[in-house]
PDB file of C-alpha atoms and ligand atoms in Angstrom:
ATOM      1  CA  MET Q   1      -0.328  -0.196  -0.185  1.00  0.00           C
ATOM      2  CA  ASP Q   2       1.743   3.203  -0.777  1.00  0.00           C
ATOM      3  CA  LEU Q   3       0.595   5.883   0.289  1.00  0.00           C
ATOM      4  CA  LYS Q   4       1.569   8.180  -2.847  1.00  0.00           C
ATOM      5  CA  ASN Q   5      -0.884   6.616  -4.913  1.00  0.00           C
ATOM      6  CA  LEU Q   6      -4.014   7.959  -3.254  1.00  0.00           C
ATOM      7  CA  TYR Q   7      -2.647  11.782  -2.544  1.00  0.00           C
ATOM      8  CA  GLN Q   8      -0.635  12.433  -5.723  1.00  0.00           C
ATOM      9  CA  GLU Q   9      -0.783  16.203  -6.968  1.00  0.00           C
ATOM     10  CA  VAL Q  10      -3.279  16.488  -9.195  1.00  0.00           C
ATOM     11  CA  ILE Q  11      -5.252  15.460  -5.610  1.00  0.00           C
ATOM     12  CA  LEU Q  12      -3.099  17.815  -3.455  1.00  0.00           C
ATOM     13  CA  ASP Q  13      -3.662  20.727  -5.456  1.00  0.00           C
ATOM     14  CA  HIS Q  14      -7.221  20.505  -6.064  1.00  0.00           C
ATOM     15  CA  ASN Q  15      -7.014  20.284  -1.783  1.00  0.00           C
ATOM     16  CA  ARG Q  16      -5.311  23.179  -1.426  1.00  0.00           C
ATOM     17  CA  ASN Q  17      -7.610  25.471  -3.838  1.00  0.00           C
ATOM     18  CA  PRO Q  18     -10.972  23.612  -4.437  1.00  0.00           C
ATOM     19  CA  HIS Q  19     -12.436  24.871  -7.580  1.00  0.00           C
ATOM     20  CA  ASN Q  20     -15.608  26.218  -8.028  1.00  0.00           C
ATOM     21  CA  TYR Q  21     -15.658  26.572  -3.788  1.00  0.00           C
ATOM     22  CA  GLY Q  22     -18.708  28.527  -2.997  1.00  0.00           C
ATOM     23  CA  ALA Q  23     -22.532  28.933  -3.496  1.00  0.00           C
ATOM     24  CA  ILE Q  24     -24.980  29.319  -6.513  1.00  0.00           C
ATOM     25  CA  GLU Q  25     -27.301  32.282  -5.870  1.00  0.00           C
ATOM     26  CA  ASN Q  26     -30.594  31.215  -5.833  1.00  0.00           C
ATOM     27  CA  ALA Q  27     -29.346  27.973  -6.899  1.00  0.00           C
ATOM     28  CA  ASP Q  28     -32.186  25.222  -8.685  1.00  0.00           C
ATOM     29  CA  ALA Q  29     -30.918  22.336  -7.341  1.00  0.00           C
ATOM     30  CA  SER Q  30     -28.668  21.668  -3.617  1.00  0.00           C
ATOM     31  CA  ALA Q  31     -28.592  18.849  -0.858  1.00  0.00           C
ATOM     32  CA  LYS Q  32     -26.528  18.378   1.761  1.00  0.00           C
ATOM     33  CA  GLY Q  33     -24.258  15.211   1.899  1.00  0.00           C
ATOM     34  CA  TYR Q  34     -21.984  13.528   5.212  1.00  0.00           C
ATOM     35  CA  ASN Q  35     -20.089  10.704   5.793  1.00  0.00           C
ATOM     36  CA  PRO Q  36     -19.803  10.070   8.670  1.00  0.00           C
ATOM     37  CA  LEU Q  37     -17.300   7.145   8.362  1.00  0.00           C
ATOM     38  CA  CYS Q  38     -14.245   9.772   7.872  1.00  0.00           C
ATOM     39  CA  GLY Q  39     -16.286  13.763   9.339  1.00  0.00           C
ATOM     40  CA  ASP Q  40     -16.810  15.337   5.468  1.00  0.00           C
ATOM     41  CA  LYS Q  41     -19.406  17.598   4.777  1.00  0.00           C
ATOM     42  CA  ILE Q  42     -20.387  19.100   1.569  1.00  0.00           C
ATOM     43  CA  THR Q  43     -22.979  21.324   0.384  1.00  0.00           C
ATOM     44  CA  LEU Q  44     -23.782  21.697  -3.673  1.00  0.00           C
ATOM     45  CA  SER Q  45     -25.446  23.036  -5.064  1.00  0.00           C
ATOM     46  CA  LEU Q  46     -26.499  23.738  -9.149  1.00  0.00           C
ATOM     47  CA  SER Q  47     -27.931  26.160 -11.912  1.00  0.00           C
ATOM     48  CA  VAL Q  48     -30.058  24.208 -14.356  1.00  0.00           C
ATOM     49  CA  SER Q  49     -31.708  24.517 -17.022  1.00  0.00           C
ATOM     50  CA  GLU Q  50     -33.245  22.606 -20.066  1.00  0.00           C
ATOM     51  CA  ASP Q  51     -32.195  19.515 -18.488  1.00  0.00           C
ATOM     52  CA  LYS Q  52     -28.169  20.489 -18.178  1.00  0.00           C
ATOM     53  CA  ILE Q  53     -26.051  21.399 -14.887  1.00  0.00           C
ATOM     54  CA  GLN Q  54     -25.004  24.972 -16.193  1.00  0.00           C
ATOM     55  CA  ASP Q  55     -23.120  25.702 -13.048  1.00  0.00           C
ATOM     56  CA  ALA Q  56     -22.346  24.066 -10.400  1.00  0.00           C
ATOM     57  CA  LYS Q  57     -20.401  24.809  -6.317  1.00  0.00           C
ATOM     58  CA  PHE Q  58     -19.982  23.764  -3.001  1.00  0.00           C
ATOM     59  CA  GLU Q  59     -18.787  23.909  -0.199  1.00  0.00           C
ATOM     60  CA  GLY Q  60     -18.294  22.354   2.691  1.00  0.00           C
ATOM     61  CA  CYS Q  61     -15.140  20.549   5.451  1.00  0.00           C
ATOM     62  CA  GLY Q  62     -13.666  17.674   4.723  1.00  0.00           C
ATOM     63  CA  CYS Q  63     -10.545  15.220   4.235  1.00  0.00           C
ATOM     64  CA  ALA Q  64      -8.255  16.229   0.397  1.00  0.00           C
ATOM     65  CA  ILE Q  65      -9.999  13.005  -0.966  1.00  0.00           C
ATOM     66  CA  SER Q  66     -13.602  14.445  -0.466  1.00  0.00           C
ATOM     67  CA  THR Q  67     -12.418  17.851  -1.498  1.00  0.00           C
ATOM     68  CA  ALA Q  68     -10.507  16.851  -4.295  1.00  0.00           C
ATOM     69  CA  SER Q  69     -13.767  14.646  -5.563  1.00  0.00           C
ATOM     70  CA  ALA Q  70     -16.605  17.448  -5.265  1.00  0.00           C
ATOM     71  CA  SER Q  71     -13.473  20.104  -6.554  1.00  0.00           C
ATOM     72  CA  LEU Q  72     -13.204  17.793  -9.563  1.00  0.00           C
ATOM     73  CA  MET Q  73     -16.906  16.936 -10.308  1.00  0.00           C
ATOM     74  CA  THR Q  74     -18.210  20.062 -10.076  1.00  0.00           C
ATOM     75  CA  ASP Q  75     -15.769  21.399 -13.154  1.00  0.00           C
ATOM     76  CA  TYR Q  76     -16.573  18.151 -15.444  1.00  0.00           C
ATOM     77  CA  LEU Q  77     -19.971  18.444 -14.138  1.00  0.00           C
ATOM     78  CA  LYS Q  78     -20.790  21.686 -16.226  1.00  0.00           C
ATOM     79  CA  GLY Q  79     -22.610  21.690 -19.307  1.00  0.00           C
ATOM     80  CA  LYS Q  80     -23.334  18.111 -18.552  1.00  0.00           C
ATOM     81  CA  SER Q  81     -26.771  16.406 -18.486  1.00  0.00           C
ATOM     82  CA  PHE Q  82     -28.070  14.483 -16.219  1.00  0.00           C
ATOM     83  CA  SER Q  83     -27.772  11.962 -18.167  1.00  0.00           C
ATOM     84  CA  GLU Q  84     -24.755  12.801 -18.881  1.00  0.00           C
ATOM     85  CA  ALA Q  85     -23.474  13.321 -15.335  1.00  0.00           C
ATOM     86  CA  HIS Q  86     -25.589  10.135 -14.229  1.00  0.00           C
ATOM     87  CA  ASP Q  87     -22.767   7.813 -16.523  1.00  0.00           C
ATOM     88  CA  MET Q  88     -20.435   9.339 -15.444  1.00  0.00           C
ATOM     89  CA  PHE Q  89     -20.857   8.737 -11.475  1.00  0.00           C
ATOM     90  CA  GLU Q  90     -21.704   5.160 -12.312  1.00  0.00           C
ATOM     91  CA  LEU Q  91     -18.018   4.591 -14.383  1.00  0.00           C
ATOM     92  CA  PHE Q  92     -16.374   5.679 -11.150  1.00  0.00           C
ATOM     93  CA  HIS Q  93     -17.888   4.303  -8.633  1.00  0.00           C
ATOM     94  CA  ASN Q  94     -17.387   0.740 -10.646  1.00  0.00           C
ATOM     95  CA  ALA Q  95     -13.726   1.966 -11.654  1.00  0.00           C
ATOM     96  CA  ILE Q  96     -12.970   2.303  -7.432  1.00  0.00           C
ATOM     97  CA  THR Q  97     -15.370  -0.067  -6.491  1.00  0.00           C
ATOM     98  CA  LYS Q  98     -14.879  -3.134  -8.659  1.00  0.00           C
ATOM     99  CA  ASN Q  99     -11.595  -2.740  -9.876  1.00  0.00           C
ATOM    100  CA  ASP Q 100     -13.546  -1.880 -13.485  1.00  0.00           C
ATOM    101  CA  VAL Q 101     -10.387  -0.649 -16.159  1.00  0.00           C
ATOM    102  CA  GLU Q 102     -12.388   0.080 -18.842  1.00  0.00           C
ATOM    103  CA  ALA Q 103     -14.653   2.427 -16.289  1.00  0.00           C
ATOM    104  CA  GLU Q 104     -10.665   4.216 -15.718  1.00  0.00           C
ATOM    105  CA  LYS Q 105      -9.927   4.629 -19.349  1.00  0.00           C
ATOM    106  CA  ALA Q 106     -13.562   6.676 -19.423  1.00  0.00           C
ATOM    107  CA  LEU Q 107     -12.894   8.732 -15.820  1.00  0.00           C
ATOM    108  CA  GLY Q 108     -10.890  11.811 -18.648  1.00  0.00           C
ATOM    109  CA  LYS Q 109      -9.976  14.365 -15.078  1.00  0.00           C
ATOM    110  CA  LEU Q 110     -11.810  11.755 -12.599  1.00  0.00           C
ATOM    111  CA  SER Q 111      -8.900   8.923 -12.956  1.00  0.00           C
ATOM    112  CA  VAL Q 112      -6.576  10.535 -10.791  1.00  0.00           C
ATOM    113  CA  LEU Q 113      -8.899   9.370  -6.915  1.00  0.00           C
ATOM    114  CA  THR Q 114      -9.215   5.954  -8.196  1.00  0.00           C
ATOM    115  CA  GLY Q 115      -5.249   5.719  -6.109  1.00  0.00           C
ATOM    116  CA  VAL Q 116      -8.425   4.454  -3.286  1.00  0.00           C
ATOM    117  CA  LYS Q 117      -9.261   1.724  -4.768  1.00  0.00           C
ATOM    118  CA  GLU Q 118      -6.866   0.059  -2.448  1.00  0.00           C
ATOM    119  CA  PHE Q 119      -8.634   1.885   0.953  1.00  0.00           C
ATOM    120  CA  PRO Q 120     -11.983   0.769   1.051  1.00  0.00           C
ATOM    121  CA  ALA Q 121     -12.153   3.132   4.246  1.00  0.00           C
ATOM    122  CA  ARG Q 122     -11.905   6.296   1.365  1.00  0.00           C
ATOM    123  CA  VAL Q 123     -13.796   5.430  -1.324  1.00  0.00           C
ATOM    124  CA  LYS Q 124     -17.110   7.284   0.333  1.00  0.00           C
ATOM    125  CA  CYS Q 125     -15.081  10.351   0.414  1.00  0.00           C
ATOM    126  CA  ALA Q 126     -14.297  10.030  -2.997  1.00  0.00           C
ATOM    127  CA  THR Q 127     -17.779   9.369  -3.550  1.00  0.00           C
ATOM    128  CA  LEU Q 128     -19.782  11.890  -1.196  1.00  0.00           C
ATOM    129  CA  ALA Q 129     -19.352  14.383  -3.606  1.00  0.00           C
ATOM    130  CA  TRP Q 130     -21.339  12.352  -5.982  1.00  0.00           C
ATOM    131  CA  HIS Q 131     -24.218  10.621  -3.998  1.00  0.00           C
ATOM    132  CA  THR Q 132     -24.637  14.520  -3.420  1.00  0.00           C
ATOM    133  CA  LEU Q 133     -25.381  14.823  -6.980  1.00  0.00           C
ATOM    134  CA  GLU Q 134     -27.514  12.185  -6.417  1.00  0.00           C
ATOM    135  CA  ALA Q 135     -29.556  13.836  -4.168  1.00  0.00           C
ATOM    136  CA  ALA Q 136     -29.768  17.254  -5.525  1.00  0.00           C
ATOM    137  CA  LEU Q 137     -30.705  16.171  -8.596  1.00  0.00           C
ATOM    138  CA  GLU Q 138     -33.884  13.745  -7.755  1.00  0.00           C
ATOM    139  CA  GLN Q 139     -34.124  17.584  -5.611  1.00  0.00           C
ATOM    140  CA  ASN Q 140     -34.084  15.523  -2.059  1.00  0.00           C
ATOM    141  CA  GLU Q 141     -33.891  18.017   0.605  1.00  0.00           C
ATOM    142  CA  GLN Q 142     -32.525  15.792   3.292  1.00  0.00           C
ATOM    143  CA  MET Q 143     -28.690  15.370   3.993  1.00  0.00           C
ATOM    144  CA  VAL Q 144     -27.765  11.924   2.834  1.00  0.00           C
ATOM    145  CA  SER Q 145     -25.188  10.046   4.299  1.00  0.00           C
ATOM    146  CA  THR Q 146     -22.606   7.416   2.810  1.00  0.00           C
ATOM    147  CA  GLU Q 147     -23.578   5.354   5.521  1.00  0.00           C
TER     148      GLU Q 147
HETATM  149 ZN1   ZN O   1     -12.641  11.662   3.806  1.00  0.00          ZN
END
């Protein structure tokens, strides 16, 4: 187990300077997520029109993995349709929980997070932002928990 595989420079950069950090005023959709295993908390807000995510921002406090994942996810989401976002979540989930190599290849920039597959306790840190996204798209006002 080499921690370098987990904490790649890209991840540390996103943790130090998260992209899309903040809240969208008058957001069309939002949700809160919590990962009790690690204590990660995130609030995601989206601006949406015609089934496309126009903008995405997040706030919260968590570990480097959860912050980098939210930063990379919000970068990815801009301009994507709901179904594209769902599909990417599936790919991401398969790559880090099922060691799906084909899925991993399709991840693009998100592939820097696949090191978590060696650290099962950290998988939920990486997926928290995506679970929160699903809740926001389903207009689920309750806080989602990874547990
Ligand atoms: Zn965490």
